Amino acid sequence: MSDTSISDGSGRPATAAGAVALDLPGTAEGLDRYRASAWRWCAAGAAAVAAAVLIAVFADRFLRSFVPQLGTIGVLLLLVGAVVPLQARRMRRTLAARPWTAHTSVLLQSGARGAAVVLGGPGPDELLALTPWATRWRADLLDRPGSVLWWCGDPRTGGVLAPPDGTQLIWARPVRGRRARSIAARPQVKTLLTRPALPQPQSARGQEPVPFDPAPPTETLRRRPWWRGTFRWLLLMGLLLAALATVWIAAAENDPQVDLTVISERADGRCEVRWTDPFDGRTRTGPFHCHGNTGLLKGWDTGFVVSYPPFKGDLYDENLRGTAAVSTTDVVGLSGLALIAVGLVGGAIRIVRGRRLRNRPLPSFTIPRQERAPEPGPSLEAAAPQPPAPLSYAAYAAEAGLQARLRAAPPVKPAVPDRMHPGEPLTWWRVPTLRNATGIAPALWSLSYTGGVVVLALVTGVGTVASGPLVVGAVLGAFGLFRLWRAVTAGIPNARMLAAAATAPAPQVHRYALLYDGREDGPTLVLFPAGESVNAGESVDAGEAGEPDAGARPVGLLPLLPPGPVKDPWAGLPAPTGTVELRGWLDGLPLAVAWIDGCPYWPQNVYEDIAPADAQDLDTRFGLGPVAT
């Protein structure tokens, strides 16, 4: 076994390159988009807080029950909007100091400590394990088994990950200690060591990137102004919320007690009462929770009136039922205490880590076990190398085999409906993959929940249903209607077209290699001309088609939909190489369905022809282009 070390996983550009990651227009635009997203978060949070205040002041008692939930959501959105600019500044400092470097990668599934992305290269026996800081839908950008990712950063403080175009930026920090060593020992990670070197996006022409020790962090550390500290603002916000909750609690001690006249009463204790408002002298009526025993005089009871805004005038009983003031005070107070704790602890940790980081040496497991090569100077006489010839079927097949081993599971055939054979009529709703692709299932589940809440409210009364289920039902109802509209207008027609294409006559026979493409959401069939032993229109069995010629080039691409269930979408992938029968091209549309070993594999996009002039670009697209030396 080779001696593997967890290193910085970066390559320094030669002197002639003089480029950093931020020099790429796509990277600069992606950073601007990421920073601009803070305004969307802040706008959504401000709208939620403003709506909570307006509802608390002007709305009726039923709508006031939504104030705590709406206010909490608004505060959380504002916090996210405050953190995004800080993260964007950290990304800018990193992208302005280092170049992009391309690495082979593998994503390890989420566990107790979260997902981890492992990068290989650029030097031999080098690996870098990272933990991405991103939401689930953005972290899916890194879930490309066997794909290529770009990296720019320092192994001690973290860096930026991105797909090969460098436009979708995700911050990641290194995995250290025992977990880093356990990750490096996994079989999927060790397979990265056998992958060939990749062409670097920002290397000098004719020069190979050299592993290097990261620059001392003191070169980029600057004393930040006092108003840019995240934890001090969290501490200040926590103090304000705690002070507000304290004022409300003190004011609640002076809530006046009023006599109530019971107008009507139900068996469950709910009643309608009339009382005189102690603040403006008006006579008011409203719901109340009667005690069941109304005292010496039948038809009388007592309650309390809230004396502080925005809940001033709310009526509640001795068990604190009837107003949202108590729950709102609890939420505001606990949120303030939590923010105070986060501000104090986080600020202390930041100060201690900042002082230690200035003189902190590299951990032993992050230093490459090889000498640094001398940096070559610029050469004016170096001639531009000739572009390498496009790769053939053998190179694509070898890469497909390596990526199949990264999945660490043998291919399993997906479930095929009964009597499903090429050339026979097919109903789309009987095929699980097509049924899931329409998006009708999430729409029906969302609408079923909303329908259940509506039926419950109609049977028992709207006032008896908690506010949480009502809000969730409204949101899921809107989401379900939108998904149902998309399924009816686009999903179902597309599924019908695919079902018709799968049974089209006159199939085309090709050899294929199954590779992961960074531009798509799943695997892609790279198609090659079949050998002379199979002619178009003949039935295809495993091993019947001949091997392509030694110089065979790709002729087409067909990206696939996940064939497996939701819990394991890639469980039904075919073998990494083999023979495929393509059916489709109805009405001249480039829509084709792949049949491999008697099983259909459905496309997520149209068939793409590859011209001979585009073969070189295709090699680079799949990360197979050789590194210039």
XYZ file of C-alpha atoms in Angstrom:
629
model
C 0.000 0.000 0.000
C 1.290 3.441 -0.870
C 2.237 5.931 1.790
C -0.621 8.415 1.692
C -0.656 11.786 3.405
C -3.450 14.310 3.783
C -2.071 17.475 2.190
C -3.216 20.902 1.132
C -4.276 19.484 -2.231
C -3.343 22.635 -4.128
C -1.012 23.567 -6.932
C 0.937 26.805 -7.220
C 0.920 28.407 -10.642
C 4.268 29.001 -12.273
C 5.741 32.464 -12.388
C 4.602 32.876 -15.959
C 1.001 32.187 -15.046
C 0.430 35.029 -12.572
C -3.251 34.143 -12.132
C -5.555 33.757 -9.155
C -8.999 32.200 -8.978
C -10.746 35.569 -8.924
C -9.299 36.396 -12.363
C -11.838 34.067 -13.986
C -14.959 36.047 -14.985
C -17.262 33.191 -13.992
C -15.762 33.030 -10.496
C -16.096 36.771 -9.952
C -19.720 36.679 -11.124
C -20.456 33.675 -8.908
C -19.019 35.494 -5.884
C -21.155 38.543 -6.676
C -24.263 36.355 -6.891
C -23.418 34.689 -3.576
C -22.941 38.054 -1.864
C -26.132 39.448 -3.430
C -28.120 36.547 -1.966
C -27.720 38.232 1.437
C -30.226 40.893 0.355
C -32.790 38.219 -0.465
C -32.351 36.586 2.952
C -32.550 39.958 4.725
C -35.576 41.052 2.688
C -37.415 37.829 3.495
C -36.515 38.120 7.185
C -37.522 41.783 7.383
C -40.823 40.998 5.657
C -41.524 38.201 8.147
C -40.705 40.406 11.161
C -42.773 43.293 9.769
C -45.691 40.958 9.138
C -45.413 39.640 12.706
C -45.492 43.183 14.127
C -48.456 44.229 11.970
C -50.406 41.096 12.862
C -49.666 41.572 16.567
C -50.877 45.192 16.520
C -53.805 45.212 14.092
C -55.012 41.619 13.548
C -57.565 39.651 15.503
C -56.869 37.080 18.193
C -56.715 34.103 15.812
C -54.039 35.615 13.582
C -52.016 36.711 16.608
C -51.338 33.069 17.401
C -49.010 33.015 14.371
C -46.827 35.860 15.683
C -44.228 33.742 17.592
C -43.613 31.382 14.675
C -43.484 34.192 12.120
C -41.156 36.300 14.250
C -38.794 33.387 14.867
C -38.591 32.633 11.145
C -37.871 36.295 10.418
C -35.052 36.475 12.976
C -33.457 33.314 11.592
C -33.600 34.668 8.038
C -32.014 37.935 9.180
C -29.195 36.008 10.859
C -28.539 34.088 7.646
C -28.506 37.350 5.708
C -25.943 38.756 8.165
C -23.651 35.726 7.892
C -23.613 35.539 4.066
C -21.598 38.786 3.541
C -19.031 37.644 6.098
C -18.655 34.338 4.290
C -18.405 36.173 0.966
C -15.536 38.324 2.282
C -13.731 35.210 3.456
C -14.182 33.648 0.008
C -12.912 36.805 -1.700
C -9.722 36.857 0.383
C -9.062 33.227 -0.493
C -9.908 33.518 -4.201
C -7.780 36.651 -4.544
C -4.696 34.937 -3.091
C -4.588 31.517 -4.793
C -5.354 29.867 -8.142
C -7.957 27.261 -8.980
C -6.637 23.697 -9.121
C -8.534 20.704 -10.535
C -8.818 17.494 -8.501
C -10.552 14.167 -8.773
C -13.062 13.805 -5.960
C -15.401 11.478 -4.135
C -18.191 12.415 -1.721
C -18.710 10.240 1.343
C -22.323 10.037 2.441
C -23.589 11.895 5.497
C -22.962 10.331 8.866
C -22.941 11.445 12.475
C -20.451 14.227 11.623
C -21.833 15.233 8.229
C -20.718 14.617 4.667
C -17.087 14.826 3.573
C -15.542 15.526 0.164
C -12.135 13.988 -0.533
C -9.905 15.511 -3.204
C -7.042 13.676 -4.863
C -3.782 15.112 -6.213
C -2.320 17.062 -7.839
C 0.824 15.330 -6.586
C 1.244 11.597 -5.963
C -0.103 10.172 -2.694
C -1.907 13.394 -1.791
C -5.441 13.599 -0.432
C -7.483 16.361 1.176
C -10.636 15.645 3.202
C -13.085 18.554 3.476
C -16.421 19.253 5.140
C -18.633 21.540 2.985
C -20.598 24.335 4.609
C -23.712 24.500 2.470
C -27.398 23.741 2.435
C -28.533 20.352 1.205
C -29.565 21.561 -2.245
C -26.219 23.353 -2.792
C -24.163 20.477 -1.397
C -25.651 18.285 -4.133
C -23.371 20.158 -6.558
C -20.491 18.185 -5.029
C -22.262 14.817 -5.220
C -20.659 13.669 -8.463
C -19.019 10.268 -7.934
C -15.842 10.155 -9.978
C -16.165 13.807 -11.031
C -13.742 16.702 -11.040
C -13.910 19.594 -8.581
C -11.948 22.822 -8.390
C -10.277 23.827 -5.130
C -8.794 27.095 -3.884
C -7.727 27.424 -0.267
C -5.486 26.681 2.707
C -5.668 23.338 4.581
C -5.518 25.039 7.986
C -8.355 27.508 7.534
C -10.435 26.087 4.670
C -11.129 27.130 1.124
C -13.593 27.225 -1.741
C -14.927 24.261 -3.722
C -16.675 24.587 -7.074
C -17.751 22.496 -10.070
C -15.354 22.718 -13.026
C -16.791 25.993 -14.329
C -15.925 27.810 -11.087
C -19.260 29.640 -10.825
C -21.019 27.806 -7.957
C -18.921 28.528 -4.851
C -19.121 26.480 -1.646
C -16.962 27.063 1.418
C -15.338 23.977 2.937
C -13.080 23.440 5.919
C -10.560 20.623 6.388
C -11.194 17.464 8.366
C -8.483 16.921 10.963
C -7.275 14.353 13.434
C -8.496 10.803 13.713
C -11.431 11.338 11.370
C -9.098 12.517 8.575
C -6.968 9.387 8.910
C -10.026 7.114 8.971
C -11.372 8.785 5.828
C -8.041 8.301 4.037
C -8.207 4.557 4.762
C -11.562 3.973 3.041
C -11.536 1.958 -0.211
C -13.382 4.654 -2.179
C -10.761 7.207 -1.182
C -7.800 4.983 -2.000
C -9.127 4.604 -5.535
C -8.414 8.310 -6.059
C -4.696 7.558 -5.858
C -4.895 5.522 -9.078
C -6.515 8.299 -11.094
C -4.395 10.093 -13.717
C -3.322 13.696 -13.250
C -5.733 16.354 -14.485
C -5.070 19.443 -16.607
C -5.024 22.473 -14.338
C -7.329 25.402 -15.168
C -4.818 28.106 -14.174
C -1.376 26.565 -14.737
C 1.227 28.036 -17.032
C 1.347 26.416 -20.436
C 3.806 23.565 -20.537
C 4.340 23.478 -16.754
C 2.887 21.025 -14.265
C 1.501 22.265 -10.935
C 3.754 21.613 -7.962
C 2.456 20.776 -4.471
C 3.391 23.468 -2.003
C 3.081 24.424 1.617
C 0.422 27.084 2.068
C 1.484 30.632 2.705
C 1.544 31.742 6.342
C -1.886 32.970 7.377
C -0.338 36.143 8.797
C 0.081 37.376 5.231
C -3.680 37.797 4.809
C -4.827 38.351 8.422
C -5.805 41.953 9.086
C -7.377 43.560 12.089
C -11.043 43.951 11.275
C -13.021 47.073 12.192
C -15.123 46.781 15.319
C -18.419 46.813 13.396
C -17.564 43.674 11.371
C -17.511 41.188 14.228
C -20.256 38.578 13.837
C -20.346 37.398 17.434
C -20.434 40.890 18.932
C -23.571 41.661 16.908
C -25.112 38.369 18.002
C -24.319 39.311 21.597
C -25.874 42.752 21.133
C -29.023 41.302 19.556
C -29.291 38.767 22.369
C -29.028 41.504 24.992
C -31.759 43.506 23.259
C -34.096 40.505 23.064
C -33.419 39.567 26.681
C -34.078 43.161 27.764
C -37.368 43.227 25.830
C -38.483 39.960 27.428
C -37.557 41.313 30.870
C -39.652 44.446 30.303
C -42.632 42.329 29.252
C -42.287 40.057 32.291
C -42.137 43.055 34.629
C -45.153 44.652 32.953
C -47.150 41.418 33.244
C -47.076 41.754 37.043
C -49.313 44.818 36.702
C -51.933 43.286 34.391
C -55.335 44.397 35.744
C -57.950 41.871 36.829
C -61.447 42.361 35.414
C -64.893 40.906 36.091
C -66.476 38.984 33.248
C -70.089 38.416 32.348
C -70.593 34.968 30.827
C -72.839 35.249 27.776
C -72.692 31.615 26.618
C -70.827 28.533 27.770
C -69.963 25.169 26.186
C -69.439 21.795 27.774
C -65.700 21.809 26.994
C -65.138 24.982 29.061
C -65.051 27.511 26.244
C -67.387 30.445 26.677
C -68.239 33.898 25.360
C -67.802 36.731 27.865
C -68.310 40.486 28.100
C -66.115 42.867 30.074
C -65.182 46.523 30.381
C -61.752 47.398 29.046
C -59.775 48.952 31.945
C -57.723 51.125 29.575
C -60.332 52.866 27.411
C -63.580 52.046 29.257
C -65.222 50.345 26.277
C -67.341 47.227 26.567
C -65.827 44.281 24.749
C -66.840 40.686 24.038
C -64.686 37.715 23.143
C -63.862 34.040 23.768
C -62.620 32.856 27.148
C -61.807 29.639 29.015
C -64.322 29.522 31.854
C -63.549 27.611 35.027
C -66.707 25.533 34.963
C -67.523 26.880 38.422
C -68.478 30.537 37.990
C -68.479 31.388 41.702
C -71.284 32.390 44.012
C -73.190 34.184 41.278
C -74.033 32.153 38.195
C -72.831 33.768 34.967
C -69.806 35.605 36.373
C -66.076 34.959 36.143
C -62.754 36.812 36.407
C -59.811 37.250 34.057
C -56.748 39.384 33.347
C -56.013 41.920 30.603
C -52.540 42.340 29.078
C -51.177 45.802 29.860
C -48.214 46.077 27.466
C -47.977 46.380 23.653
C -48.219 44.826 21.147
C -50.634 42.519 23.034
C -52.347 45.234 25.062
C -56.012 44.437 25.630
C -55.778 40.642 25.261
C -57.881 38.705 27.776
C -56.479 35.596 29.492
C -57.302 33.375 32.457
C -55.243 32.320 35.462
C -53.727 29.457 33.407
C -52.358 32.004 30.884
C -54.727 30.843 28.140
C -56.167 33.263 25.603
C -53.190 35.387 24.494
C -49.961 34.926 22.564
C -48.123 37.328 24.882
C -46.835 34.599 27.194
C -45.489 32.317 24.448
C -43.985 35.298 22.616
C -42.225 36.428 25.784
C -40.811 32.941 26.272
C -39.578 32.723 22.667
C -38.001 36.192 22.768
C -36.355 35.579 26.131
C -34.964 32.154 25.266
C -33.767 33.422 21.875
C -31.980 36.296 23.596
C -30.280 33.969 26.068
C -29.235 31.637 23.246
C -27.762 34.516 21.226
C -25.926 35.792 24.300
C -24.411 32.351 24.862
C -23.409 32.009 21.198
C -21.932 35.515 21.155
C -19.888 35.014 24.318
C -18.640 31.508 23.549
C -18.086 32.140 19.833
C -16.321 35.431 20.461
C -14.003 33.868 23.028
C -13.176 30.971 20.705
C -12.556 33.367 17.821
C -10.138 35.450 19.888
C -8.229 32.412 21.142
C -8.052 30.775 17.712
C -6.993 34.031 16.073
C -4.067 34.386 18.447
C -2.989 30.763 18.043
C -3.379 30.803 14.255
C -0.785 33.523 13.754
C 2.082 31.263 14.821
C 0.493 27.875 14.243
C 2.620 25.328 12.303
C 1.181 22.928 9.780
C -0.120 19.666 11.295
C 2.057 16.708 10.421
C -0.684 14.961 8.444
C -1.148 17.932 6.103
C 2.438 18.195 4.824
C 3.199 16.367 1.548
C 5.937 13.777 1.999
C 8.076 15.038 -0.812
C 10.432 17.905 -1.422
C 9.143 21.057 -3.002
C 10.307 21.419 -6.552
C 12.013 24.691 -7.472
C 9.766 27.188 -9.176
C 10.752 27.630 -12.811
C 11.099 31.157 -14.060
C 9.399 32.566 -17.111
C 10.719 31.383 -20.440
C 10.263 33.519 -23.525
C 11.637 30.827 -25.838
C 9.284 28.048 -24.770
C 7.224 27.003 -27.728
C 3.569 26.142 -27.333
C 3.126 22.337 -27.227
C 1.035 20.626 -29.841
C -2.459 19.681 -28.665
C -2.713 15.959 -27.844
C -4.799 13.679 -29.996
C -8.358 12.897 -28.817
C -8.693 9.832 -26.616
C -10.244 6.618 -27.872
C -12.657 4.023 -26.503
C -9.972 2.326 -24.376
C -9.321 5.460 -22.289
C -13.033 6.063 -21.703
C -13.592 2.419 -20.750
C -10.718 2.514 -18.247
C -12.097 5.693 -16.661
C -15.582 4.142 -16.463
C -14.138 1.154 -14.612
C -12.397 3.420 -12.087
C -15.585 5.382 -11.440
C -17.558 2.159 -10.975
C -15.133 1.116 -8.230
C -15.648 4.487 -6.541
C -19.324 3.643 -6.107
C -18.218 0.706 -3.927
C -21.259 -1.395 -4.860
C -21.861 -3.864 -7.700
C -24.423 -2.755 -10.285
C -27.946 -3.951 -9.517
C -30.602 -4.200 -12.204
C -33.664 -2.013 -11.597
C -37.100 -3.536 -11.253
C -38.714 -4.019 -14.662
C -42.523 -4.157 -14.975
C -44.076 -7.399 -16.189
C -44.265 -7.922 -19.943
C -41.964 -4.935 -20.591
C -39.927 -5.669 -23.706
C -38.490 -3.565 -26.522
C -40.984 -2.947 -29.304
C -44.125 -3.643 -27.212
C -46.631 -0.958 -26.085
C -45.712 0.679 -22.781
C -47.810 2.671 -20.271
C -45.818 5.424 -18.602
C -47.497 5.306 -15.185
C -46.483 1.656 -14.736
C -42.775 2.562 -14.886
C -41.476 3.851 -11.503
C -38.744 6.009 -13.038
C -41.136 7.790 -15.398
C -43.735 8.131 -12.663
C -41.194 9.796 -10.376
C -39.907 12.024 -13.188
C -43.360 13.550 -13.705
C -43.347 14.980 -10.164
C -46.967 14.040 -9.571
C -46.278 12.059 -6.382
C -44.977 15.038 -4.320
C -47.911 17.110 -5.548
C -50.463 14.521 -4.433
C -48.794 14.023 -1.043
C -48.783 17.782 -0.397
C -52.408 18.191 -1.449
C -53.475 15.194 0.647
C -52.031 16.801 3.793
C -53.732 20.092 2.978
C -57.005 18.284 2.336
C -56.750 16.511 5.684
C -56.230 19.802 7.523
C -59.187 21.377 5.693
C -61.481 18.451 6.558
C -60.361 18.576 10.204
C -61.029 22.321 10.365
C -64.496 21.925 8.808
C -65.491 19.103 11.157
C -64.133 20.424 14.462
C -63.967 24.155 13.742
C -61.100 26.374 12.674
C -60.485 27.608 16.213
C -59.753 24.098 17.495
C -56.924 23.410 15.021
C -53.456 24.497 16.122
C -51.761 27.262 14.157
C -48.813 25.087 13.154
C -50.782 22.554 11.069
C -52.744 25.385 9.441
C -49.579 27.181 8.324
C -47.963 23.967 7.107
C -51.156 23.008 5.283
C -51.327 26.371 3.503
C -47.677 26.192 2.419
C -47.947 22.578 1.267
C -51.180 23.361 -0.554
C -49.547 26.117 -2.595
C -46.549 23.889 -3.257
C -48.777 20.973 -4.273
C -50.817 23.069 -6.700
C -47.649 24.364 -8.342
C -46.164 20.862 -8.661
C -49.455 19.507 -10.001
C -49.530 22.238 -12.652
C -45.949 21.406 -13.661
C -46.757 17.691 -13.800
C -49.839 18.180 -15.976
C -48.262 20.678 -18.373
C -44.746 19.229 -18.685
C -44.055 16.082 -16.660
C -46.800 13.789 -17.971
C -46.386 14.806 -21.659
C -42.637 14.147 -21.406
C -43.264 10.756 -19.804
C -45.622 9.814 -22.647
C -43.014 10.808 -25.222
C -40.367 8.680 -23.470
C -42.722 5.695 -23.278
C -43.399 6.001 -27.010
C -39.683 6.378 -27.788
C -38.818 3.259 -25.770
C -40.956 1.101 -28.077
C -39.904 2.701 -31.369
C -38.702 0.368 -34.158
C -35.298 0.325 -35.905
C -32.933 0.607 -32.917
C -29.351 1.823 -33.193
C -26.601 -0.311 -31.635
C -23.577 1.260 -29.926
C -20.837 0.461 -27.471
C -20.878 2.688 -24.386
C -18.845 3.854 -21.403
C -20.721 5.055 -18.298
C -19.120 8.266 -16.982
C -20.133 11.086 -14.672
C -20.412 14.486 -16.284
C -20.086 17.642 -14.187
C -22.637 19.408 -16.408
C -25.417 16.916 -15.666
C -27.059 15.641 -12.480
C -26.138 12.015 -13.035
C -24.236 9.517 -15.170
C -23.864 9.870 -18.915
C -23.543 7.208 -21.604
C -20.618 8.062 -23.888
C -21.467 6.213 -27.106
C -19.072 4.680 -29.622
C -19.714 2.878 -32.910
C -20.313 -0.845 -32.433
C -18.105 -3.494 -34.014
C -18.917 -5.118 -37.310
C -20.592 -8.121 -35.640
C -23.815 -6.193 -34.993
C -25.900 -4.367 -37.563
C -28.585 -1.810 -36.912
C -31.980 -3.347 -36.326
C -30.705 -6.626 -34.841
C -31.557 -7.607 -31.281
C -28.810 -6.944 -28.759
C -27.575 -9.454 -26.209
C -24.735 -9.096 -23.744
C -21.425 -9.558 -25.478
C -22.894 -9.777 -28.973
C -21.560 -6.471 -30.274
C -17.970 -6.298 -31.323
C -15.386 -4.010 -29.783
C -14.864 -0.645 -31.495
C -11.718 -0.053 -33.478
C -8.612 1.019 -31.570
C -9.031 4.563 -32.880
C -12.808 4.799 -32.302
C -13.958 8.221 -31.131
C -17.170 9.141 -29.263
C -20.175 9.702 -31.505
C -22.845 10.721 -28.989
C -23.864 11.419 -25.387
C -27.005 10.391 -23.492
C -27.415 11.542 -19.839
C -29.516 9.168 -17.707
C -32.104 9.553 -14.966
C -31.458 7.779 -11.626
C -32.802 4.231 -12.123
C -33.101 3.236 -8.454
C -35.479 4.148 -5.608
C -35.337 7.427 -3.718
C -33.196 6.026 -0.884
C -30.606 4.631 -3.305
C -31.111 6.329 -6.692
C -27.992 4.864 -8.353
C -28.571 1.248 -7.267
C -29.701 0.145 -10.723
C -26.875 1.468 -12.876
C -25.675 -0.768 -15.707
C -22.156 -2.103 -16.076
C -19.492 0.563 -16.721
C -19.020 -0.648 -20.321
C -21.038 -2.769 -22.717
C -23.519 -2.697 -25.580
C -26.576 -0.452 -25.728
C -29.599 -0.389 -28.014
C -31.039 3.096 -28.609
C -34.692 3.503 -29.567
C -36.452 6.751 -30.329
C -36.054 9.699 -32.720
C -39.836 9.898 -33.205
C -41.024 12.833 -35.328
C -37.410 13.874 -35.818
C -36.866 14.695 -32.112
C -33.415 13.736 -30.670
C -35.074 11.783 -27.842
C -33.734 8.248 -27.303
C -34.119 5.536 -24.650
C -31.252 3.160 -23.869
C -31.893 -0.594 -23.560
C -29.039 -2.461 -21.842
C -29.322 -6.190 -21.097
C -33.097 -6.040 -21.551
C -33.648 -3.117 -19.147
C -34.621 0.431 -20.190
C -32.602 3.376 -18.904
C -34.417 6.662 -19.297
C -32.693 9.874 -20.424
C -32.751 13.123 -18.475
C -31.905 15.106 -21.610
C -31.931 14.744 -25.385
C -29.370 12.774 -27.366
C -26.293 14.845 -28.251
C -24.262 14.145 -31.383
C -20.481 14.546 -31.097
C -18.701 15.905 -34.149
C -15.077 14.816 -34.775
C -13.919 18.386 -34.147
C -15.492 18.323 -30.655
C -13.738 15.136 -29.488
C -10.897 17.067 -27.819
C -13.341 19.244 -25.872
C -15.183 16.113 -24.767
C -11.965 14.681 -23.279
C -11.525 17.816 -21.190
C -15.205 17.824 -20.205
C -14.864 14.406 -18.575
C -11.452 15.185 -17.066
C -9.544 12.768 -19.309
C -7.250 15.216 -21.080
C -3.553 14.637 -20.397
C -1.568 17.191 -18.440
C 0.954 19.053 -20.561
C 4.541 18.323 -19.643
